[in-house]
Structure formats: C-alpha cells, structure tokens
Short mmCIF file of C-alpha atoms and ligand atoms in Angstrom, two decimals:
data_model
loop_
_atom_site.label_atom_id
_atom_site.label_comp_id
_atom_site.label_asym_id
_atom_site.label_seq_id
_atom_site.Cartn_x
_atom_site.Cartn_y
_atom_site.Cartn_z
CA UNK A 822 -19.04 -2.14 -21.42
CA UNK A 823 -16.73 -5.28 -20.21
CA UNK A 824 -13.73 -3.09 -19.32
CA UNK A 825 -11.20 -5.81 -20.01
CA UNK A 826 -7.59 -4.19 -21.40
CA UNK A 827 -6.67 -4.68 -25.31
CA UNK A 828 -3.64 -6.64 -24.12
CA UNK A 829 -5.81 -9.17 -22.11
CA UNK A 830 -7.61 -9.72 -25.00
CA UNK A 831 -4.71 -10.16 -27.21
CA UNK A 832 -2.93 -13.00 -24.91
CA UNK A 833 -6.39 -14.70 -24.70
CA UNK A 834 -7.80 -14.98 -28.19
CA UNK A 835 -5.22 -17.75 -28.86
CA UNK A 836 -6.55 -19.59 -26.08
CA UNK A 837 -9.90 -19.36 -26.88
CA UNK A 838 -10.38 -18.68 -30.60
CA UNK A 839 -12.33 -21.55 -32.61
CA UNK A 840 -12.75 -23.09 -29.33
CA UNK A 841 -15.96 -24.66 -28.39
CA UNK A 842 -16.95 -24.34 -24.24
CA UNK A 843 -19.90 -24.59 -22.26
CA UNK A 844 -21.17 -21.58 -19.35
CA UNK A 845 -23.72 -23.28 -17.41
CA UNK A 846 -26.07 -20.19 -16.19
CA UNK A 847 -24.72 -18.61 -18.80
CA UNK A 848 -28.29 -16.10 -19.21
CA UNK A 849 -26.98 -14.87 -15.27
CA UNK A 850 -25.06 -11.66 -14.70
CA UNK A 851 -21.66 -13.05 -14.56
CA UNK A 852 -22.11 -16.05 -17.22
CA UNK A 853 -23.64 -13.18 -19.50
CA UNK A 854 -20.67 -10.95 -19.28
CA UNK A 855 -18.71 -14.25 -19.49
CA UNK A 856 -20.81 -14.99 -22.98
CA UNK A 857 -19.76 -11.89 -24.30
CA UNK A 858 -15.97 -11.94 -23.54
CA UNK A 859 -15.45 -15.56 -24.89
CA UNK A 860 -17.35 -14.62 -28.24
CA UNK A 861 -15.48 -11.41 -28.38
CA UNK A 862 -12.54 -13.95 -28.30
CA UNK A 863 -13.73 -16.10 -31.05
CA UNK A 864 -15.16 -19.16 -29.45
CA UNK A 865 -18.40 -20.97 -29.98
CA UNK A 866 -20.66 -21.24 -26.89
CA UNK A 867 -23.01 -23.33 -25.61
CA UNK A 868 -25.37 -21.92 -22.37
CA UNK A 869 -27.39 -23.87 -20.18
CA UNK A 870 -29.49 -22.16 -17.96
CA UNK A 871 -33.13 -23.02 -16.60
CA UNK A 872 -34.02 -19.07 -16.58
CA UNK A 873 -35.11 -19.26 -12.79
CA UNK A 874 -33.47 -16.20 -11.86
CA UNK A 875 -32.24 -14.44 -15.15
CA UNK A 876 -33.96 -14.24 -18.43
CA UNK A 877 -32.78 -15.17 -22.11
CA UNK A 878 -33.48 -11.26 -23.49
CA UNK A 879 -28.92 -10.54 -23.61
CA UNK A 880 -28.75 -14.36 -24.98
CA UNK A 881 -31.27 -13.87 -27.55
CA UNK A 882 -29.78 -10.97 -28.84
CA UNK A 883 -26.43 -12.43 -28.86
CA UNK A 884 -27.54 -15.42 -30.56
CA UNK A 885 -29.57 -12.84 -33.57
CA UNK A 886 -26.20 -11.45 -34.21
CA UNK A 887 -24.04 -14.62 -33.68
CA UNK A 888 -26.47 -17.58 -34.16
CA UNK A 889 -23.49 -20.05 -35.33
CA UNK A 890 -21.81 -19.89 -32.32
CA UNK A 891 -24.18 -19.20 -29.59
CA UNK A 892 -25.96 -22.50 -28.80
CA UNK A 893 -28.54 -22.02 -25.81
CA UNK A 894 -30.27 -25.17 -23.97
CA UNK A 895 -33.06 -23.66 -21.84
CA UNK A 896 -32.59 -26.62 -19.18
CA UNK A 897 -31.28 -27.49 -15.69
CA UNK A 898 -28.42 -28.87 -14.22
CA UNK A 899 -30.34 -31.16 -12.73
CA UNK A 900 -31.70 -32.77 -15.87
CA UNK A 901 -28.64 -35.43 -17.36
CA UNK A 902 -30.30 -35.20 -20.53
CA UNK A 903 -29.47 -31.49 -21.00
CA UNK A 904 -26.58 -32.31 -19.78
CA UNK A 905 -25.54 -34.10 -22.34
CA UNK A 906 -26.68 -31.59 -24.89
CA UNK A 907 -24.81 -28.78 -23.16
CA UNK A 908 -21.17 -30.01 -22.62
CA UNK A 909 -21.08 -32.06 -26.31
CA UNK A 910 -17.77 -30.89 -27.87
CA UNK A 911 -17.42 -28.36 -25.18
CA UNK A 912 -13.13 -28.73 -24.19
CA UNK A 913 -14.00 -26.09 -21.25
CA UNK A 914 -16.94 -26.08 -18.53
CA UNK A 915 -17.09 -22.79 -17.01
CA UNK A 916 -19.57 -23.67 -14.33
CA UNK A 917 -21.66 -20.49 -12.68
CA UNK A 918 -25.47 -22.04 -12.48
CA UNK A 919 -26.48 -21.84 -9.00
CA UNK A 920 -29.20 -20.76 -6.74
CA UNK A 921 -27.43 -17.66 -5.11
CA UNK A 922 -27.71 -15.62 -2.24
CA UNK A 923 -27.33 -16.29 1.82
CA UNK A 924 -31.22 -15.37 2.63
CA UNK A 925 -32.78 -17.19 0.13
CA UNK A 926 -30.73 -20.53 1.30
CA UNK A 927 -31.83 -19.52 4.62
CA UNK A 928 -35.67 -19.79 3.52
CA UNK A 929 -34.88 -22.56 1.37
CA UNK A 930 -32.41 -24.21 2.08
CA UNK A 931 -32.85 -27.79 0.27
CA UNK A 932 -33.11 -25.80 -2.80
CA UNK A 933 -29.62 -24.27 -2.22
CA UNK A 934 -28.72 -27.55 -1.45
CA UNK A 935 -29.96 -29.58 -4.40
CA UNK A 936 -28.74 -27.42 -7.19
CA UNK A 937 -25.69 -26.10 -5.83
CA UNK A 938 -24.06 -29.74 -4.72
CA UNK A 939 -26.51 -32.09 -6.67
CA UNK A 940 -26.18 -30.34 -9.59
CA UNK A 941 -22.68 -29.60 -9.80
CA UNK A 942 -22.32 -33.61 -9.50
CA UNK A 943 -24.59 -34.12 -12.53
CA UNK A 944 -22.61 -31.40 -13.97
CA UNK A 945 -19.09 -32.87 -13.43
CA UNK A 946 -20.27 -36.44 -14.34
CA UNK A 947 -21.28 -35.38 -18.02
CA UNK A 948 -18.40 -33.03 -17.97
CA UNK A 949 -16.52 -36.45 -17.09
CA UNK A 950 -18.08 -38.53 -19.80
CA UNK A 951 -18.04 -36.07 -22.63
CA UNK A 952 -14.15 -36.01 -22.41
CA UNK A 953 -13.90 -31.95 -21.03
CA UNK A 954 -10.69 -30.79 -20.35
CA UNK A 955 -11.46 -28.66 -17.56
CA UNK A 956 -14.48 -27.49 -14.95
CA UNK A 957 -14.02 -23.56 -13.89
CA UNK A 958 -16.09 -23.85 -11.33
CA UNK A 959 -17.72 -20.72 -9.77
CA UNK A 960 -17.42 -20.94 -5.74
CA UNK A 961 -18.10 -17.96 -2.74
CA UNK A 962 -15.89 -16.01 -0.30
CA UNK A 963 -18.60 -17.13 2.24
CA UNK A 964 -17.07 -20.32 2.47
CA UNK A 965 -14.87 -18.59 4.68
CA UNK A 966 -17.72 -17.96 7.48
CA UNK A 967 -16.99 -15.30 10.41
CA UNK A 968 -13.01 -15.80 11.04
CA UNK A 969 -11.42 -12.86 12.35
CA UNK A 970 -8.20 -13.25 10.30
CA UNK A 971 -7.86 -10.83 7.32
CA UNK A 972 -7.50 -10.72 4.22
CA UNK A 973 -8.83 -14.42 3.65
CA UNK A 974 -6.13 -17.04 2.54
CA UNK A 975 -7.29 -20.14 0.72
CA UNK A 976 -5.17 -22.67 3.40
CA UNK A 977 -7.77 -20.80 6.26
CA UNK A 978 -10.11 -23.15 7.28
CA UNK A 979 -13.19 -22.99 5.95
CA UNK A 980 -15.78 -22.26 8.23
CA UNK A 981 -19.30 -22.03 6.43
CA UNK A 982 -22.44 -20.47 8.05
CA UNK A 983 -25.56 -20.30 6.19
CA UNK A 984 -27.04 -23.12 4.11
CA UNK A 985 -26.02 -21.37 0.98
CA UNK A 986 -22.13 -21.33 1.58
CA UNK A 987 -22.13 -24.74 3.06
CA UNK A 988 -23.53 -25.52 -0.58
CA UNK A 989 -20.87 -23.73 -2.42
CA UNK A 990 -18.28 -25.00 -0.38
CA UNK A 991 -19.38 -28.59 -0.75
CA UNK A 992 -19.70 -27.92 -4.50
CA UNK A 993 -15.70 -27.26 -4.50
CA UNK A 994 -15.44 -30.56 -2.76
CA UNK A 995 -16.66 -32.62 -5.58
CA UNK A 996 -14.16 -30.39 -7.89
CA UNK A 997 -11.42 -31.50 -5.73
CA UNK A 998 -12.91 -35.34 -5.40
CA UNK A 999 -13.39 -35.58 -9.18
CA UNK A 1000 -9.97 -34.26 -9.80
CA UNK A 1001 -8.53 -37.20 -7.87
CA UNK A 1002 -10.70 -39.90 -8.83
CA UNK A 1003 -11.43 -39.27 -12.34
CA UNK A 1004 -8.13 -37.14 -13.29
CA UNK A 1005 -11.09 -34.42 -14.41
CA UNK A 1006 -8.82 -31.06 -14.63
CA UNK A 1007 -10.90 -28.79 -12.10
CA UNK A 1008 -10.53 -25.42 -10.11
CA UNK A 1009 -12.54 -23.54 -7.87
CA UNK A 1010 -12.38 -19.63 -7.99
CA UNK A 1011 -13.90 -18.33 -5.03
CA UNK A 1012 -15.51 -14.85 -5.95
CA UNK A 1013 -15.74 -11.88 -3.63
CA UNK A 1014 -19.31 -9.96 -3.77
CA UNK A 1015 -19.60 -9.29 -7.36
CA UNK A 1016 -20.96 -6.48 -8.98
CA UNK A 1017 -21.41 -4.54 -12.14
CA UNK A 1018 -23.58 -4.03 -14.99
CA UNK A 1019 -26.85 -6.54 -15.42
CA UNK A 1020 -26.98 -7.81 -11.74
CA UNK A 1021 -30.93 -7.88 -10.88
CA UNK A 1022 -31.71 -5.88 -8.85
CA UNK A 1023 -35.75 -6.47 -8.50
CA UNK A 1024 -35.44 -9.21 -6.42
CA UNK A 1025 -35.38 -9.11 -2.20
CA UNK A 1026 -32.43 -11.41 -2.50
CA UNK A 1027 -30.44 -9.10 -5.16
CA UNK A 1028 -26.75 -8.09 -4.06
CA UNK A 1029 -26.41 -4.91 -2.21
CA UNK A 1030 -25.29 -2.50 -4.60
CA UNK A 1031 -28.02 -3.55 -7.15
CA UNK A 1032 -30.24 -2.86 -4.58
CA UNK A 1033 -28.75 0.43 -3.12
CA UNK A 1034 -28.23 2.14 -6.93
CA UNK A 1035 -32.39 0.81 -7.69
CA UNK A 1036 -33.69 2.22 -4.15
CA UNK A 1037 -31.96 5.35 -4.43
CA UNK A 1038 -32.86 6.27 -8.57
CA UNK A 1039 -36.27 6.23 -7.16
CA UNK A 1040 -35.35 8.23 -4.53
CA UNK A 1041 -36.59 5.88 -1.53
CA UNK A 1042 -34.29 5.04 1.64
CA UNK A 1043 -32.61 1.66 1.21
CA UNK A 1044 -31.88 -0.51 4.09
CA UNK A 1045 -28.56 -1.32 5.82
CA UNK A 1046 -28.82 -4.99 7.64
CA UNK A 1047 -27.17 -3.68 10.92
CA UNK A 1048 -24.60 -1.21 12.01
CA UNK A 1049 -22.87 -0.62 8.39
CA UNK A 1050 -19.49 -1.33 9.52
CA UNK A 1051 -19.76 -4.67 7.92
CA UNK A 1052 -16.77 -5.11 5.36
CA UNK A 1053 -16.62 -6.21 1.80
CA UNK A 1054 -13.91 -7.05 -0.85
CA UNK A 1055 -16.38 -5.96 -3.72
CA UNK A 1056 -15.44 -7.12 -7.08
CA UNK A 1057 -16.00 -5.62 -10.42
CA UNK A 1058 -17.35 -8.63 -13.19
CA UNK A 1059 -14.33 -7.80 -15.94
CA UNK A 1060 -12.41 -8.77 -12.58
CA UNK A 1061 -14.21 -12.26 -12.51
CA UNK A 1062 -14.57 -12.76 -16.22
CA UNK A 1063 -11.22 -12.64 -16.53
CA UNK A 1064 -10.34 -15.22 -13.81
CA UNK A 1065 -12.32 -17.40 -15.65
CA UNK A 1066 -10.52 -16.73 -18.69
CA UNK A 1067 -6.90 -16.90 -17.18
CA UNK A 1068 -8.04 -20.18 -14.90
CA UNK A 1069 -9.77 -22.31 -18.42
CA UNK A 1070 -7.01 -21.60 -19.95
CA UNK A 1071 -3.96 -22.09 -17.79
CA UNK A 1072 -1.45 -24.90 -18.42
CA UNK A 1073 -1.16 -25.85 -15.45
CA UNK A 1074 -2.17 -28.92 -14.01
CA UNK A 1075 -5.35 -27.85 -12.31
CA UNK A 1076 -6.71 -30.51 -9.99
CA UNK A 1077 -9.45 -29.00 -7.36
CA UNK A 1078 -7.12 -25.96 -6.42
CA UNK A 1079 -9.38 -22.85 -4.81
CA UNK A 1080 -8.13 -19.22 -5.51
CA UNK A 1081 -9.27 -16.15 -4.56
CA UNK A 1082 -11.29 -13.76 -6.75
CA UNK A 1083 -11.50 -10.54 -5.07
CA UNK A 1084 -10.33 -7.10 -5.73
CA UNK A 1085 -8.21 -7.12 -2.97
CA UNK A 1086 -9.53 -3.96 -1.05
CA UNK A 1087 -12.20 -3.80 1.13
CA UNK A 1088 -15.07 -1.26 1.99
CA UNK A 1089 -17.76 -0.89 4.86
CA UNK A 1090 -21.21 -0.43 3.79
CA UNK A 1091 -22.24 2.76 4.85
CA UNK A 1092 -18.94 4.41 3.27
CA UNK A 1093 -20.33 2.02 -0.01
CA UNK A 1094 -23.82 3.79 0.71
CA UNK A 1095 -22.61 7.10 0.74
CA UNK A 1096 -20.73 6.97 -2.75
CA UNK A 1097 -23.69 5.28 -4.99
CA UNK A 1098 -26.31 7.74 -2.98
CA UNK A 1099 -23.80 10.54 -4.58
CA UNK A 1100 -23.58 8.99 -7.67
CA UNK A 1101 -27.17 8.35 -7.98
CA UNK A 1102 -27.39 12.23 -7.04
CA UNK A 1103 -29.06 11.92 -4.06
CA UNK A 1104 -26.62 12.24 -1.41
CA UNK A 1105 -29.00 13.60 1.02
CA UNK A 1106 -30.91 10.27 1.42
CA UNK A 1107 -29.93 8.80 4.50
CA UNK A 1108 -30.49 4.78 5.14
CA UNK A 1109 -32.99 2.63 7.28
CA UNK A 1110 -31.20 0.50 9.66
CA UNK A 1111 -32.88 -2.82 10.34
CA UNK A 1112 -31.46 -5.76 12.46
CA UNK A 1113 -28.50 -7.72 10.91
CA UNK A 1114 -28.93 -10.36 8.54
CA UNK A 1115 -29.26 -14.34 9.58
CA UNK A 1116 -26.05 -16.17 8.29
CA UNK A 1117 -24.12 -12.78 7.39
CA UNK A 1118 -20.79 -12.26 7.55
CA UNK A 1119 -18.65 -9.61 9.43
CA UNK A 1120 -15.88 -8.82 7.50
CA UNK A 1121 -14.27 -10.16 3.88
CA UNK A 1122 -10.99 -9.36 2.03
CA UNK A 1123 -9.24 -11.71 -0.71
CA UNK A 1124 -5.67 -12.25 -0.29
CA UNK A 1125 -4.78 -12.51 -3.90
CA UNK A 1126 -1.49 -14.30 -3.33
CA UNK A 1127 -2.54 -17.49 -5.18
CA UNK A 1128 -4.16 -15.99 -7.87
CA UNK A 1129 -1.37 -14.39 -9.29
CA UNK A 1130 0.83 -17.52 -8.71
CA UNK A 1131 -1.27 -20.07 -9.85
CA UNK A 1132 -3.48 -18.14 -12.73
CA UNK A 1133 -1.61 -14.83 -13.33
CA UNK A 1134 -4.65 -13.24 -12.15
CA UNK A 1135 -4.83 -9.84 -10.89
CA UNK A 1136 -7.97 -7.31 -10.42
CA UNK A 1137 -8.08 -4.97 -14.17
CA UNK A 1138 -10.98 -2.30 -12.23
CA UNK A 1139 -11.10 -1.13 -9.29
CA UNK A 1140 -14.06 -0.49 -7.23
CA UNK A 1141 -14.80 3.29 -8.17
CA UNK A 1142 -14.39 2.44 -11.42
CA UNK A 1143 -16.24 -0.59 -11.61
CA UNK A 1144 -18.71 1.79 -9.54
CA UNK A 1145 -19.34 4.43 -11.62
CA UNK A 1146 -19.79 2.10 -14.75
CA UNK A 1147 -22.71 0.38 -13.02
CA UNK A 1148 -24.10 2.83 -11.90
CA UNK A 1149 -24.34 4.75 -15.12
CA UNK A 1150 -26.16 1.22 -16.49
CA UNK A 1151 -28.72 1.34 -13.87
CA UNK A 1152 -29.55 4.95 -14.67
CA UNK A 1153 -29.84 4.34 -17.91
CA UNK A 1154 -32.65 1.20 -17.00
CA UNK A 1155 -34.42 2.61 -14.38
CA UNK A 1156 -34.02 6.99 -13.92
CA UNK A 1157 -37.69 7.83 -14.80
CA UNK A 1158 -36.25 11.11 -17.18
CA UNK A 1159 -33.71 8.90 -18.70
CA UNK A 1160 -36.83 6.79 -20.07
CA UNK A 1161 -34.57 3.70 -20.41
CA UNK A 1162 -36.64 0.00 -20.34
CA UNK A 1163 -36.78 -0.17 -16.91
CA UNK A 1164 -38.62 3.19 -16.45
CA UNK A 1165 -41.15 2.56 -19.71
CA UNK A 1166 -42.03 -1.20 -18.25
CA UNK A 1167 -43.42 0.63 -14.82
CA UNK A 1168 -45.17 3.46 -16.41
C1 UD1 B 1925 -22.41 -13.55 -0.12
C2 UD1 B 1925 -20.96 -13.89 -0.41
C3 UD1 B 1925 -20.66 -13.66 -1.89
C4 UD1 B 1925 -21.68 -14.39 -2.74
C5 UD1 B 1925 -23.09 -13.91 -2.40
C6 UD1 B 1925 -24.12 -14.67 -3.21
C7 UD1 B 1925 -19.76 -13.33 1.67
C8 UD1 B 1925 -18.73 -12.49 2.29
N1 UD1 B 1925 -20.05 -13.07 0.38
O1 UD1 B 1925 -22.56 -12.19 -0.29
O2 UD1 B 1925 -19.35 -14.13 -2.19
O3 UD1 B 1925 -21.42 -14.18 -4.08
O4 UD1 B 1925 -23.31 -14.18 -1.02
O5 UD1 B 1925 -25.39 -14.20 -2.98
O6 UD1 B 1925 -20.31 -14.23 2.27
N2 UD1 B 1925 -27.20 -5.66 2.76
C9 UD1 B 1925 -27.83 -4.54 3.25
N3 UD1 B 1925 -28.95 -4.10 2.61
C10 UD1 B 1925 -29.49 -4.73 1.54
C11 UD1 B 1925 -28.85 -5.89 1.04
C12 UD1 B 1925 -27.70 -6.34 1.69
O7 UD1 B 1925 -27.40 -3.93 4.23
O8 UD1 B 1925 -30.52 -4.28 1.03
C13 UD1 B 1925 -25.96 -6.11 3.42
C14 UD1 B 1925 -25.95 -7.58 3.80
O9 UD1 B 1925 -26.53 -7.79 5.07
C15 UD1 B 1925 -24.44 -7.86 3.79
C16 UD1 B 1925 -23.93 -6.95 2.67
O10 UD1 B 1925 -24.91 -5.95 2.48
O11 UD1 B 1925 -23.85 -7.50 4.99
C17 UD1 B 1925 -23.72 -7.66 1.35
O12 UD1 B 1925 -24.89 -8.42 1.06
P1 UD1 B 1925 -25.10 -9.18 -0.32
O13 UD1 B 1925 -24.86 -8.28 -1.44
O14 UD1 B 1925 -26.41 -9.90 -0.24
O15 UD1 B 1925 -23.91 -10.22 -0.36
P2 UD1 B 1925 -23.26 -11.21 0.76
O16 UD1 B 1925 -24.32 -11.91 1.51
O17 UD1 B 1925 -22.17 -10.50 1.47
#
C-alpha cells in the first residue's frame, strides 16, 4: 500500500536497520504508515499514543506479526512517566502526537494548546535526558496563516490564525529553543494537508478528502466550507513518510531548521470534489455550500526548495495517484456491496 520506490528503500535500510526509534502517535494515520515503513526497514519501534483519536487495531496487528520489535505504550505525552518508557534506547524521536485539526482548536482551544506545546516540551525534555539523537518533529503549513505570497517559503513570516496553528507553530519553537540550549539535534517538517489510506474519516473534524470519498460512497452531498476556490498543496502520506525518513536520518547538523512537506502543486476544492465524486462513481452528486470555515485558510502551496537542499526530499506520488489509491481503500471499508468492515459494522 505505502507506495515508496525500491530504491528509497534500498538507500534507507542502512540508516535504519537494527535501529531502535520512538513515533509518538504512532496508532494515527501518518505515525501508522510511518510504523510500517521503519519496520519494513528493519528497525525496532516503540509507539506512544493515548488512542484519543486513532485506535490500536493496525498496531496490534503489527505487533502479532512482529512482537519483538513493536513496543506500544498506550500513554500520553503529557504523562513524564510514559515518557520515559517510550524514548528508552530510542536514537530517533519522530514526533507526530497531536490534537489536530483547525475547528476542533477553535472549540477547544486549551486542549490544542496543552498537548500540542505542553506536550511537545515534556516530549523534548525526556528526548533530552534519554540521550536521543534527534526529534523529527511533525509541524503544519497553517503556520503560514492567510499571506498572499505563493508557493510558501520557510523564511515567510509566519503568520498563524486559529488556535491550532498557533500551537503547531509554537511547538517548532521549542525544537528550535532546545536545539540551541541543549545541543538536542531537532527539525521541524511542516506538512501540507495530508492524505491517503487510514485517515478517519468518521469524525466532523476529519480532513476533507476523508470526508468527501465517505459522504459520497454513501451517496449523500458533502459540504464545501465556502466558495470552493480555496487552494491546497495536498500531500500523499508515502510523500510524508519519507520526509521523515530522509530528515531522521540526514547527517546534517539539524538544529530547529523548518522545511516544507508538500507536493508542490496545488488544487481548488471543487476541482478536488469533482475527481473523488468520479472516482467514487457518483459524479452526478453535486455539493452543499455552507459559509466558510472560522480560522481557514485561502490558499497553500509548498515551495520545496529547502527540502531538497537540506533533506534530499522530493514528493515520490503525486496527487492522482495518491488519489486513486485512497480512494480504492475507502471503498473497500465503507461501499455497502463491497461488504468491507466499515459496511458490516453499520449493518
Ligand atoms: C490544516 C492545515 C494542515 C493540517 C491540518 C490539520 C492549512 C493550509 N493546512 O488543514 O497542514 O495538517 O489543518 O488538521 O492550514 N472543507 C470542506 N468541507 C469539509 C471539510 C473541509 O469544504 O467537509 C474545507 C475546509 O474548509 C478547508 C479545506 O476543505 O478549506 C481543507 O480542510 P481540512 O482538510 O480540514 O484541512 P485544513 O484546515 O486546510
């Protein structure tokens, strides 16, 4: 499923084999595809993750098949005792727990706050203490805020402007701040709207595409916040697992840089709605339009510049691609004549 090419996987596994490392929210969408690249590469992994949005059913069966080197600490990053437990041994943090999404922060927003900045302190500190090598810290595009300027360049000023990217973006602060106090090697990849594969879509704060590809395989309208000519650089999760790969790994003296994570193409949402409602095979369904979202941004495009300079990254699938593989997942969970889990749970 993780379309990541042979070759990656051949200049990685050195990097990573025999290698012990620690995914905080590691049961999520990305950590889980993250899980199953770094044990394809040979390393033992240790997952912390409190289950508050994701559930252990991929982990579990990951750790039947591999229980030596799967470890998984049902815990928070708030609690310094699990902590402890989770980054023991661990030479690489890759760091992707968080409470996500703008409208939730918007309804909660000291929530947002405490585990996205609070617990990426605890997170650092016993990173810190247990001697890690490097934090991989997952951080958001919305950083970035409303700024006309495209594509967005990492030296742009950031420009934050709902709760939850004010948390991310404070979260790359301490990277940065424990870098230079501490000498902790850190980086901050800021990811661009990612998709694939495994993203939940059952919830009302679920990404857009999860949410188009469920309304539509039941064949009910799905809402566009506002006119539709909002932008997005959306990003396929090989793309991100494999920044995290390329950025634990690098030699380079990491200390609190930021880089991109996009695809480096962008797409407006009603041109986006169009090509799942077809893939879903259902292009007649035409969207609701409700008023725009609080704290949403206009438009979003990575400039990829950096990434390829400092981490050698660059995007492996593109959005069609990317596309038509997650959308083929979701009908498999949740097309009521496909009978996949999904479709059995509601019956
Ligand atoms: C933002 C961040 C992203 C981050 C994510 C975490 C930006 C540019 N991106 O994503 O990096 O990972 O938060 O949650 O800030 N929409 C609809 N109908 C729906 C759902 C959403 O029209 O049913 C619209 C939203 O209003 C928005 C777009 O689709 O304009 C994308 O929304 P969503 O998938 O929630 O992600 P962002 O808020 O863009």
């Amino acid at each position: 499923m993780l379309r990541l090419p042979q070759e990656w996987f051949a200049r990685l596994r050195p990097r990573y084999e025999g290698k012990r490392v620690c995914i905080t929210g590691g049961a999520g969408f990305i950590g889980g595809h993250l899980v199953d690249a770094l044990l394809s590469l040979g390393s033992s992994i240790t997952v912390i993750d409190d289950l508050s949005n994701s559930t252990a059913a991929h982990l579990a069966g990951l750790i039947d098949i591999e229980p030596e080197r799967v470890r998984f600490i049902h815990g928070s990053i708030l609690d310094d005792a699990a902590l402890v437990q989770a980054v023991e041994g661990a030479e690489r943090v890759f760091h992707l727990a968080a409470v996500s999404s703008v409208p939730r922060s918007i309804a909660d927003p000291e929530r947002s706050y405490t585990v996205n900045v609070t617990g990426t302190m605890r997170l650092a500190e016993a990173a810190r203490r247990a001697g890690a090598r490097r934090i991989v810290y997952s951080a958001s595009s919305s950083a970035y805020g409303q700024g006309e300027r495209l594509p967005k360049v990492e030296t742009d000023t950031p420009a934050p402007v709902s709760p939850y990217a004010a948390s991310k973006l404070a979260a790359e602060h301490i990277m940065l701040a424990w870098a230079a106090s501490y000498g902790l090697s850190t980086v901050s990849l800021r990811y661009f709207n990612i998709f694939g594969p495994r993203q939940p879509a059952d919830s009302p704060y679920s990404a857009v595409i999860a949410v188009f590809a469920r309304k539509l395989l039941e064949g009910k309208a799905p809402i566009i916040f506002g006119d539709g000519g909002q932008t997005r650089d959306f990003t396929y999760v090989s793309n991100a697992v494999l920044a995290n790969l390329l950025a634990g790994s690098s030699e380079r003296a990491l200390a609190g840089e930021v880089v991109n994570i996009g695809a480096g193409a962008r797409i407006d949402l009603l041109t986006l709605f169009r090509k799942i409602a077809e893939q879903c095979g259902v292009g007649h369904i035409q969207p609701e339009h409700q008023p725009s979202r609080a704290g949403d941004v206009r438009h979003s495009l990575a400039d990829l510049s950096r990434a390829r300079e400092l981490i050698g990254y660059e995007p492996v699938v593109a959005l069609d691609v990317g596309l038509a593989e997650t959308i083929a997942w979701y009908k498999e969970q949740w097309a009521p004549e496909a009978g996949g889990a999904g479709a059995r749970a509601r019956r």
